[in-house]
Amino acid sequence: MAFNNGIPATGTGLIASFGEMLIDFVPTVSEVSLAEAPGFLKAPGGAPANVAIAVARLGGKAAFVGKLGDDEFGHMLAGILKENGVRADGITFDQGARTALAFVTLRADGEREFMFYRNPSADMLLQPEELNLELIRSAKVFHYGSISLIVEPCRSAHLKAMEVAKEAGCLLSYDPNLRLPLWPSADEARKQILSIWEKADLIKVSDVELEFLTGSDKIDDASALSLWHPNLKLLLVTLGEQGSRYYTKNFKGSVDAFHVNTIDTTGAGDSFVGALLSKIVDDQSILEDESRLRDVLKYANACGAITTTQKGAIPALPKEEDALKLIKGA
């Protein structure tokens, strides 16, 4: 069923998002180093949690699966998920470890630098036996990143969750979401990110991640297609203000970005992914129909663009009508 500029309706199938949720501490003043910042505002974040909230805000059904600290921040984050209509029955709390924190600085160009406090944080301690397998099996799409692959026991929990989702017939969606400071080395990051590559049905990488994973400074079709694997249904490369490129078995192309007044890029990629997943969850044939896929990617680009127009990821995630308005006005 299509409506509004040919964009398909938002699906009712469940999208389960697995991984970390944390608190970003963002300086009250832009364009200063962490040391120079006079104060910080707390902003809930973590890419998989952002994706879940993005889906729910756009009218889709989302659940978050992960572990938080049994502390004020952990309960605050669980509360934020619930307030935003995300199912929280996939969350467990760790009595011994704190919720992860990250101090983030915004550079003059809107890009970010991170300093993480995770030694270890609760999300890293999720055990395979703590997973809500019933919830995972009931999802139509299972989405994840790579931060949950860095250390045990979370790595084993991640692999188990993926296996259960795959067996249940979920579409597996992967956004590596590279955060180099969290990995022991760049080589280890590359190796582990690629270790689960062939399992995904849908992969989204940024231009920076494409360069990192291929070792090439070229962001072209040949470079992107070197990441293709035979079971992949869709490979996406996001290019910031240059829009996005898409690759499937039968066709490839690019979709232009929307030009907006960018203040903070945090969460733009997560918003893009949430928008895309919310539109294909009930009808995966869209992935094989170029004109419908282009409409969905245009919508995802609009959602990503809107997210950059205010500070913080979660407050900036759009509702469906915001995206349709931007598309209509373009």
mmCIF file of C-alpha atoms in Angstrom:
data_model
loop_
_atom_site.group_PDB
_atom_site.id
_atom_site.type_symbol
_atom_site.label_atom_id
_atom_site.label_comp_id
_atom_site.label_asym_id
_atom_site.label_seq_id
_atom_site.Cartn_x
_atom_site.Cartn_y
_atom_site.Cartn_z
ATOM 1 C CA MET A 1 0.000 0.000 0.000
ATOM 2 C CA ALA A 2 1.445 3.356 -0.992
ATOM 3 C CA PHE A 3 0.541 6.868 0.057
ATOM 4 C CA ASN A 4 2.160 10.304 0.159
ATOM 5 C CA ASN A 5 4.450 10.690 -2.864
ATOM 6 C CA GLY A 6 4.484 6.938 -3.477
ATOM 7 C CA ILE A 7 6.142 6.232 -0.111
ATOM 8 C CA PRO A 8 4.883 2.901 1.316
ATOM 9 C CA ALA A 9 2.983 2.815 4.586
ATOM 10 C CA THR A 10 4.916 2.196 7.807
ATOM 11 C CA GLY A 11 4.886 -1.490 8.705
ATOM 12 C CA THR A 12 3.364 -3.066 11.808
ATOM 13 C CA GLY A 13 5.952 -5.869 12.164
ATOM 14 C CA LEU A 14 8.333 -5.685 15.118
ATOM 15 C CA ILE A 15 11.864 -4.305 14.639
ATOM 16 C CA ALA A 16 14.182 -5.493 17.432
ATOM 17 C CA SER A 17 17.337 -3.461 17.914
ATOM 18 C CA PHE A 18 20.238 -5.042 19.815
ATOM 19 C CA GLY A 19 23.255 -3.478 21.517
ATOM 20 C CA GLU A 20 24.264 -0.546 23.666
ATOM 21 C CA MET A 21 22.403 2.371 25.150
ATOM 22 C CA LEU A 22 24.361 5.002 27.019
ATOM 23 C CA ILE A 23 24.454 8.623 28.039
ATOM 24 C CA ASP A 24 26.374 11.142 25.981
ATOM 25 C CA PHE A 25 27.581 14.147 27.925
ATOM 26 C CA VAL A 26 27.599 17.002 25.443
ATOM 27 C CA PRO A 27 29.314 20.342 26.190
ATOM 28 C CA THR A 28 26.978 23.293 26.680
ATOM 29 C CA VAL A 29 29.245 25.204 24.262
ATOM 30 C CA SER A 30 30.120 23.971 20.755
ATOM 31 C CA GLU A 31 33.575 23.954 19.229
ATOM 32 C CA VAL A 32 35.555 23.522 22.451
ATOM 33 C CA SER A 33 37.662 20.614 23.690
ATOM 34 C CA LEU A 34 36.413 18.490 26.600
ATOM 35 C CA ALA A 35 38.861 20.228 28.927
ATOM 36 C CA GLU A 36 37.614 23.682 27.908
ATOM 37 C CA ALA A 37 33.892 22.837 28.164
ATOM 38 C CA PRO A 38 32.270 24.879 30.973
ATOM 39 C CA GLY A 39 29.528 22.264 31.504
ATOM 40 C CA PHE A 40 27.747 19.286 29.989
ATOM 41 C CA LEU A 41 24.174 18.286 29.182
ATOM 42 C CA LYS A 42 23.220 14.631 29.365
ATOM 43 C CA ALA A 43 21.857 13.221 26.131
ATOM 44 C CA PRO A 44 20.650 9.621 25.897
ATOM 45 C CA GLY A 45 22.219 7.754 22.989
ATOM 46 C CA GLY A 46 23.713 4.549 21.650
ATOM 47 C CA ALA A 47 23.080 3.747 18.004
ATOM 48 C CA PRO A 48 20.840 0.661 18.420
ATOM 49 C CA ALA A 49 18.643 2.500 20.943
ATOM 50 C CA ASN A 50 18.436 5.524 18.612
ATOM 51 C CA VAL A 51 17.276 3.239 15.783
ATOM 52 C CA ALA A 52 14.543 1.743 18.012
ATOM 53 C CA ILE A 53 13.270 5.191 18.997
ATOM 54 C CA ALA A 54 13.507 6.396 15.374
ATOM 55 C CA VAL A 55 11.238 3.509 14.305
ATOM 56 C CA ALA A 56 8.704 4.152 17.089
ATOM 57 C CA ARG A 57 8.617 7.911 16.457
ATOM 58 C CA LEU A 58 7.820 7.240 12.786
ATOM 59 C CA GLY A 59 4.861 5.076 13.811
ATOM 60 C CA GLY A 60 6.535 1.655 13.645
ATOM 61 C CA LYS A 61 6.866 -1.085 16.272
ATOM 62 C CA ALA A 62 10.248 -1.335 18.001
ATOM 63 C CA ALA A 63 11.938 -3.173 20.854
ATOM 64 C CA PHE A 64 15.374 -2.688 22.392
ATOM 65 C CA VAL A 65 17.473 -5.637 23.556
ATOM 66 C CA GLY A 66 20.458 -4.913 25.790
ATOM 67 C CA LYS A 67 21.782 -4.422 29.310
ATOM 68 C CA LEU A 68 21.865 -1.295 31.446
ATOM 69 C CA GLY A 69 23.319 -0.594 34.867
ATOM 70 C CA ASP A 70 20.956 -0.966 37.816
ATOM 71 C CA ASP A 71 21.587 2.701 38.572
ATOM 72 C CA GLU A 72 19.802 6.022 38.129
ATOM 73 C CA PHE A 73 21.113 6.480 34.594
ATOM 74 C CA GLY A 74 20.135 2.928 33.561
ATOM 75 C CA HIS A 75 16.579 3.348 34.834
ATOM 76 C CA MET A 76 16.399 6.784 33.236
ATOM 77 C CA LEU A 77 17.349 5.255 29.849
ATOM 78 C CA ALA A 78 14.803 2.434 30.184
ATOM 79 C CA GLY A 79 12.218 5.118 30.997
ATOM 80 C CA ILE A 80 13.149 7.104 27.867
ATOM 81 C CA LEU A 81 12.636 4.006 25.697
ATOM 82 C CA LYS A 82 9.191 3.391 27.230
ATOM 83 C CA GLU A 83 8.174 7.064 26.947
ATOM 84 C CA ASN A 84 9.025 6.864 23.253
ATOM 85 C CA GLY A 85 6.890 3.774 22.719
ATOM 86 C CA VAL A 86 9.757 1.262 22.496
ATOM 87 C CA ARG A 87 9.214 -2.157 24.072
ATOM 88 C CA ALA A 88 11.603 -2.602 27.015
ATOM 89 C CA ASP A 89 11.058 -6.284 27.831
ATOM 90 C CA GLY A 90 14.390 -7.109 26.182
ATOM 91 C CA ILE A 91 16.309 -5.056 28.777
ATOM 92 C CA THR A 92 18.171 -6.551 31.726
ATOM 93 C CA PHE A 93 19.900 -4.626 34.521
ATOM 94 C CA ASP A 94 23.343 -5.361 35.936
ATOM 95 C CA GLN A 95 23.768 -4.928 39.688
ATOM 96 C CA GLY A 96 27.553 -4.689 39.572
ATOM 97 C CA ALA A 97 28.362 -2.447 36.614
ATOM 98 C CA ARG A 98 27.427 1.106 35.689
ATOM 99 C CA THR A 99 25.569 2.324 32.633
ATOM 100 C CA ALA A 100 28.056 3.416 29.948
ATOM 101 C CA LEU A 101 28.901 7.109 29.559
ATOM 102 C CA ALA A 102 30.522 9.006 26.714
ATOM 103 C CA PHE A 103 31.813 12.559 26.684
ATOM 104 C CA VAL A 104 31.306 14.035 23.237
ATOM 105 C CA THR A 105 32.706 17.207 21.731
ATOM 106 C CA LEU A 106 31.163 18.895 18.725
ATOM 107 C CA ARG A 107 33.739 20.304 16.343
ATOM 108 C CA ALA A 108 33.154 23.429 14.275
ATOM 109 C CA ASP A 109 32.090 21.262 11.292
ATOM 110 C CA GLY A 110 29.365 19.477 13.291
ATOM 111 C CA GLU A 111 31.401 16.230 13.510
ATOM 112 C CA ARG A 112 32.098 14.575 16.867
ATOM 113 C CA GLU A 113 34.944 13.329 19.041
ATOM 114 C CA PHE A 114 34.335 10.788 21.829
ATOM 115 C CA MET A 115 35.792 9.843 25.207
ATOM 116 C CA PHE A 116 34.173 6.708 26.676
ATOM 117 C CA TYR A 117 33.707 5.494 30.243
ATOM 118 C CA ARG A 118 33.175 1.720 29.955
ATOM 119 C CA ASN A 119 35.379 -0.259 32.305
ATOM 120 C CA PRO A 120 33.379 -2.434 32.039
ATOM 121 C CA SER A 121 29.938 -0.964 31.554
ATOM 122 C CA ALA A 122 26.711 -2.948 31.946
ATOM 123 C CA ASP A 123 26.082 -3.345 28.201
ATOM 124 C CA MET A 124 29.366 -5.278 27.852
ATOM 125 C CA LEU A 125 28.219 -7.827 30.460
ATOM 126 C CA LEU A 126 25.068 -9.102 28.742
ATOM 127 C CA GLN A 127 25.132 -12.923 28.924
ATOM 128 C CA PRO A 128 23.632 -15.184 26.221
ATOM 129 C CA GLU A 129 21.288 -16.758 28.810
ATOM 130 C CA GLU A 130 19.881 -13.317 29.711
ATOM 131 C CA LEU A 131 18.490 -12.760 26.198
ATOM 132 C CA ASN A 132 14.724 -12.567 25.754
ATOM 133 C CA LEU A 133 14.635 -15.131 22.940
ATOM 134 C CA GLU A 134 10.846 -15.021 22.644
ATOM 135 C CA LEU A 135 11.012 -11.301 21.885
ATOM 136 C CA ILE A 136 13.783 -11.794 19.307
ATOM 137 C CA ARG A 137 11.858 -14.618 17.588
ATOM 138 C CA SER A 138 8.736 -12.456 17.354
ATOM 139 C CA ALA A 139 10.563 -9.736 15.405
ATOM 140 C CA LYS A 140 10.469 -9.366 11.619
ATOM 141 C CA VAL A 141 13.737 -7.396 11.537
ATOM 142 C CA PHE A 142 16.721 -7.799 13.855
ATOM 143 C CA HIS A 143 19.084 -4.803 13.793
ATOM 144 C CA TYR A 144 22.545 -4.539 15.401
ATOM 145 C CA GLY A 145 25.933 -2.812 15.328
ATOM 146 C CA SER A 146 29.491 -3.904 16.069
ATOM 147 C CA ILE A 147 30.234 -2.344 19.481
ATOM 148 C CA SER A 148 28.601 -5.402 21.071
ATOM 149 C CA LEU A 149 31.299 -7.595 19.424
ATOM 150 C CA ILE A 150 34.224 -5.976 21.251
ATOM 151 C CA VAL A 151 34.315 -8.064 24.453
ATOM 152 C CA GLU A 152 32.869 -11.162 26.076
ATOM 153 C CA PRO A 153 30.309 -12.036 27.319
ATOM 154 C CA CYS A 154 28.383 -9.514 25.194
ATOM 155 C CA ARG A 155 29.986 -10.835 21.999
ATOM 156 C CA SER A 156 28.566 -14.324 22.640
ATOM 157 C CA ALA A 157 25.160 -12.825 23.466
ATOM 158 C CA HIS A 158 25.270 -10.901 20.167
ATOM 159 C CA LEU A 159 26.146 -14.025 18.148
ATOM 160 C CA LYS A 160 23.440 -16.066 19.891
ATOM 161 C CA ALA A 161 20.797 -13.350 19.305
ATOM 162 C CA MET A 162 21.730 -13.186 15.597
ATOM 163 C CA GLU A 163 21.535 -16.964 15.258
ATOM 164 C CA VAL A 164 18.096 -17.138 16.933
ATOM 165 C CA ALA A 165 16.814 -14.229 14.794
ATOM 166 C CA LYS A 166 18.080 -15.862 11.593
ATOM 167 C CA GLU A 167 16.470 -19.216 12.494
ATOM 168 C CA ALA A 168 13.165 -17.415 13.149
ATOM 169 C CA GLY A 169 13.266 -15.883 9.654
ATOM 170 C CA CYS A 170 14.095 -12.293 10.669
ATOM 171 C CA LEU A 171 15.731 -9.925 8.205
ATOM 172 C CA LEU A 172 19.197 -9.206 9.665
ATOM 173 C CA SER A 173 20.167 -5.521 9.478
ATOM 174 C CA TYR A 174 23.752 -4.422 10.270
ATOM 175 C CA ASP A 175 25.175 -0.944 10.762
ATOM 176 C CA PRO A 176 28.769 -1.415 12.001
ATOM 177 C CA ASN A 177 28.771 2.075 13.543
ATOM 178 C CA LEU A 178 32.542 2.223 13.901
ATOM 179 C CA ARG A 179 33.841 3.756 17.147
ATOM 180 C CA LEU A 180 37.591 3.209 16.903
ATOM 181 C CA PRO A 181 38.493 4.409 20.440
ATOM 182 C CA LEU A 182 36.528 1.452 21.863
ATOM 183 C CA TRP A 183 38.530 -1.218 20.027
ATOM 184 C CA PRO A 184 41.951 -2.542 21.114
ATOM 185 C CA SER A 185 43.295 -1.713 17.620
ATOM 186 C CA ALA A 186 42.136 -0.747 14.138
ATOM 187 C CA ASP A 187 43.057 -4.209 12.824
ATOM 188 C CA GLU A 188 40.963 -5.906 15.488
ATOM 189 C CA ALA A 189 38.030 -3.595 14.714
ATOM 190 C CA ARG A 190 38.210 -4.419 11.006
ATOM 191 C CA LYS A 191 38.556 -8.158 11.667
ATOM 192 C CA GLN A 192 35.612 -8.370 14.091
ATOM 193 C CA ILE A 193 33.324 -6.069 12.085
ATOM 194 C CA LEU A 194 33.889 -8.291 9.040
ATOM 195 C CA SER A 195 33.604 -11.538 11.057
ATOM 196 C CA ILE A 196 29.774 -11.379 10.925
ATOM 197 C CA TRP A 197 29.547 -9.635 7.526
ATOM 198 C CA GLU A 198 28.193 -12.612 5.556
ATOM 199 C CA LYS A 199 25.291 -13.139 7.967
ATOM 200 C CA ALA A 200 23.553 -9.815 7.262
ATOM 201 C CA ASP A 201 20.728 -9.354 4.722
ATOM 202 C CA LEU A 202 21.010 -5.564 4.795
ATOM 203 C CA ILE A 203 24.161 -3.544 5.557
ATOM 204 C CA LYS A 204 24.540 0.203 5.917
ATOM 205 C CA VAL A 205 27.977 1.839 6.092
ATOM 206 C CA SER A 206 29.028 5.477 6.093
ATOM 207 C CA ASP A 207 31.638 6.831 3.672
ATOM 208 C CA VAL A 208 34.192 6.824 6.537
ATOM 209 C CA GLU A 209 33.414 3.174 7.383
ATOM 210 C CA LEU A 210 33.683 2.222 3.710
ATOM 211 C CA GLU A 211 37.205 3.680 3.569
ATOM 212 C CA PHE A 212 38.132 1.971 6.841
ATOM 213 C CA LEU A 213 36.840 -1.480 5.864
ATOM 214 C CA THR A 214 38.207 -1.519 2.308
ATOM 215 C CA GLY A 215 41.506 0.259 3.045
ATOM 216 C CA SER A 216 40.840 2.378 -0.058
ATOM 217 C CA ASP A 217 40.461 6.148 -0.103
ATOM 218 C CA LYS A 218 38.064 5.879 -3.045
ATOM 219 C CA ILE A 219 34.353 6.081 -2.345
ATOM 220 C CA ASP A 220 33.104 4.610 -5.605
ATOM 221 C CA ASP A 221 31.021 1.673 -6.833
ATOM 222 C CA ALA A 222 34.013 -0.663 -7.120
ATOM 223 C CA SER A 223 35.033 0.046 -3.549
ATOM 224 C CA ALA A 224 31.484 -0.441 -2.234
ATOM 225 C CA LEU A 225 30.950 -3.630 -4.237
ATOM 226 C CA SER A 226 34.133 -5.137 -2.787
ATOM 227 C CA LEU A 227 32.005 -5.414 0.407
ATOM 228 C CA TRP A 228 29.188 -7.269 -1.385
ATOM 229 C CA HIS A 229 28.436 -10.859 -0.330
ATOM 230 C CA PRO A 230 26.159 -13.348 -2.126
ATOM 231 C CA ASN A 231 23.412 -13.437 0.535
ATOM 232 C CA LEU A 232 23.125 -9.664 0.773
ATOM 233 C CA LYS A 233 19.821 -8.090 -0.291
ATOM 234 C CA LEU A 234 20.835 -4.422 0.056
ATOM 235 C CA LEU A 235 24.093 -2.570 0.670
ATOM 236 C CA LEU A 236 23.825 1.135 1.504
ATOM 237 C CA VAL A 237 26.552 3.752 1.669
ATOM 238 C CA THR A 238 25.583 7.028 3.344
ATOM 239 C CA LEU A 239 27.484 10.087 2.141
ATOM 240 C CA GLY A 240 26.265 12.865 4.458
ATOM 241 C CA GLU A 241 25.274 15.880 2.411
ATOM 242 C CA GLN A 242 25.910 13.890 -0.777
ATOM 243 C CA GLY A 243 22.953 11.600 -0.016
ATOM 244 C CA SER A 244 23.188 7.818 -0.202
ATOM 245 C CA ARG A 245 24.071 5.050 -2.636
ATOM 246 C CA TYR A 246 22.344 1.702 -2.883
ATOM 247 C CA TYR A 247 23.447 -1.650 -4.300
ATOM 248 C CA THR A 248 21.382 -4.822 -4.818
ATOM 249 C CA LYS A 249 21.935 -7.963 -6.942
ATOM 250 C CA ASN A 250 20.129 -6.396 -9.883
ATOM 251 C CA PHE A 251 20.526 -2.632 -9.707
ATOM 252 C CA LYS A 252 22.441 0.220 -8.115
ATOM 253 C CA GLY A 253 22.105 3.993 -7.913
ATOM 254 C CA SER A 254 22.156 7.062 -5.694
ATOM 255 C CA VAL A 255 19.582 9.255 -3.993
ATOM 256 C CA ASP A 256 20.262 12.934 -3.322
ATOM 257 C CA ALA A 257 20.316 14.413 0.152
ATOM 258 C CA PHE A 258 18.028 17.169 1.393
ATOM 259 C CA HIS A 259 19.803 20.411 2.188
ATOM 260 C CA VAL A 260 19.099 21.667 5.681
ATOM 261 C CA ASN A 261 20.831 23.805 8.263
ATOM 262 C CA THR A 262 23.044 21.184 9.947
ATOM 263 C CA ILE A 263 23.833 21.783 13.627
ATOM 264 C CA ASP A 264 24.722 18.303 14.927
ATOM 265 C CA THR A 265 25.101 15.085 12.918
ATOM 266 C CA THR A 266 24.503 12.812 15.964
ATOM 267 C CA GLY A 267 21.877 10.175 15.199
ATOM 268 C CA ALA A 268 21.430 11.032 11.504
ATOM 269 C CA GLY A 269 22.547 7.569 10.371
ATOM 270 C CA ASP A 270 20.342 5.917 13.004
ATOM 271 C CA SER A 271 17.362 7.976 11.866
ATOM 272 C CA PHE A 272 18.063 6.939 8.244
ATOM 273 C CA VAL A 273 18.187 3.246 9.231
ATOM 274 C CA GLY A 274 15.052 3.443 11.395
ATOM 275 C CA ALA A 275 13.119 5.103 8.567
ATOM 276 C CA LEU A 276 14.226 2.505 6.028
ATOM 277 C CA LEU A 277 13.449 -0.463 8.310
ATOM 278 C CA SER A 278 10.006 0.920 9.230
ATOM 279 C CA LYS A 279 9.057 0.944 5.543
ATOM 280 C CA ILE A 280 10.368 -2.507 4.533
ATOM 281 C CA VAL A 281 9.495 -4.514 7.672
ATOM 282 C CA ASP A 282 6.170 -5.736 6.255
ATOM 283 C CA ASP A 283 7.141 -5.806 2.584
ATOM 284 C CA GLN A 284 10.667 -6.908 1.777
ATOM 285 C CA SER A 285 9.824 -7.065 -1.944
ATOM 286 C CA ILE A 286 10.610 -3.317 -1.879
ATOM 287 C CA LEU A 287 14.290 -4.363 -1.826
ATOM 288 C CA GLU A 288 13.841 -5.826 -5.327
ATOM 289 C CA ASP A 289 11.810 -2.960 -6.808
ATOM 290 C CA GLU A 290 14.084 -0.046 -7.633
ATOM 291 C CA SER A 291 11.436 2.672 -7.937
ATOM 292 C CA ARG A 292 9.810 1.800 -4.590
ATOM 293 C CA LEU A 293 13.220 1.422 -2.949
ATOM 294 C CA ARG A 294 14.201 4.882 -4.214
ATOM 295 C CA ASP A 295 11.043 6.361 -2.658
ATOM 296 C CA VAL A 296 11.872 4.711 0.667
ATOM 297 C CA LEU A 297 15.494 5.919 0.532
ATOM 298 C CA LYS A 298 14.329 9.448 -0.247
ATOM 299 C CA TYR A 299 12.176 9.240 2.894
ATOM 300 C CA ALA A 300 15.136 7.832 4.893
ATOM 301 C CA ASN A 301 17.379 10.661 3.609
ATOM 302 C CA ALA A 302 14.749 13.202 4.707
ATOM 303 C CA CYS A 303 14.610 11.659 8.198
ATOM 304 C CA GLY A 304 18.412 11.688 8.443
ATOM 305 C CA ALA A 305 18.566 15.325 7.328
ATOM 306 C CA ILE A 306 15.951 16.513 9.858
ATOM 307 C CA THR A 307 17.898 14.814 12.664
ATOM 308 C CA THR A 308 20.911 17.068 11.973
ATOM 309 C CA THR A 309 18.909 20.291 12.468
ATOM 310 C CA GLN A 310 19.005 20.228 16.275
ATOM 311 C CA LYS A 311 21.376 19.089 19.014
ATOM 312 C CA GLY A 312 21.245 15.538 20.330
ATOM 313 C CA ALA A 313 19.962 12.416 18.594
ATOM 314 C CA ILE A 314 16.718 11.448 20.337
ATOM 315 C CA PRO A 315 15.098 14.910 20.607
ATOM 316 C CA ALA A 316 15.924 15.503 16.929
ATOM 317 C CA LEU A 317 14.421 12.270 15.532
ATOM 318 C CA PRO A 318 11.495 13.215 13.256
ATOM 319 C CA LYS A 319 7.865 12.164 13.050
ATOM 320 C CA GLU A 320 6.540 10.945 9.721
ATOM 321 C CA GLU A 321 4.776 14.229 8.910
ATOM 322 C CA ASP A 322 8.071 16.174 9.329
ATOM 323 C CA ALA A 323 9.748 13.973 6.723
ATOM 324 C CA LEU A 324 6.824 14.162 4.291
ATOM 325 C CA LYS A 325 6.782 17.949 4.630
ATOM 326 C CA LEU A 326 10.510 18.154 3.797
ATOM 327 C CA ILE A 327 10.053 15.847 0.773
ATOM 328 C CA LYS A 328 7.056 17.863 -0.453
ATOM 329 C CA GLY A 329 8.870 21.190 -0.070
ATOM 330 C CA ALA A 330 12.055 20.022 -1.833
#
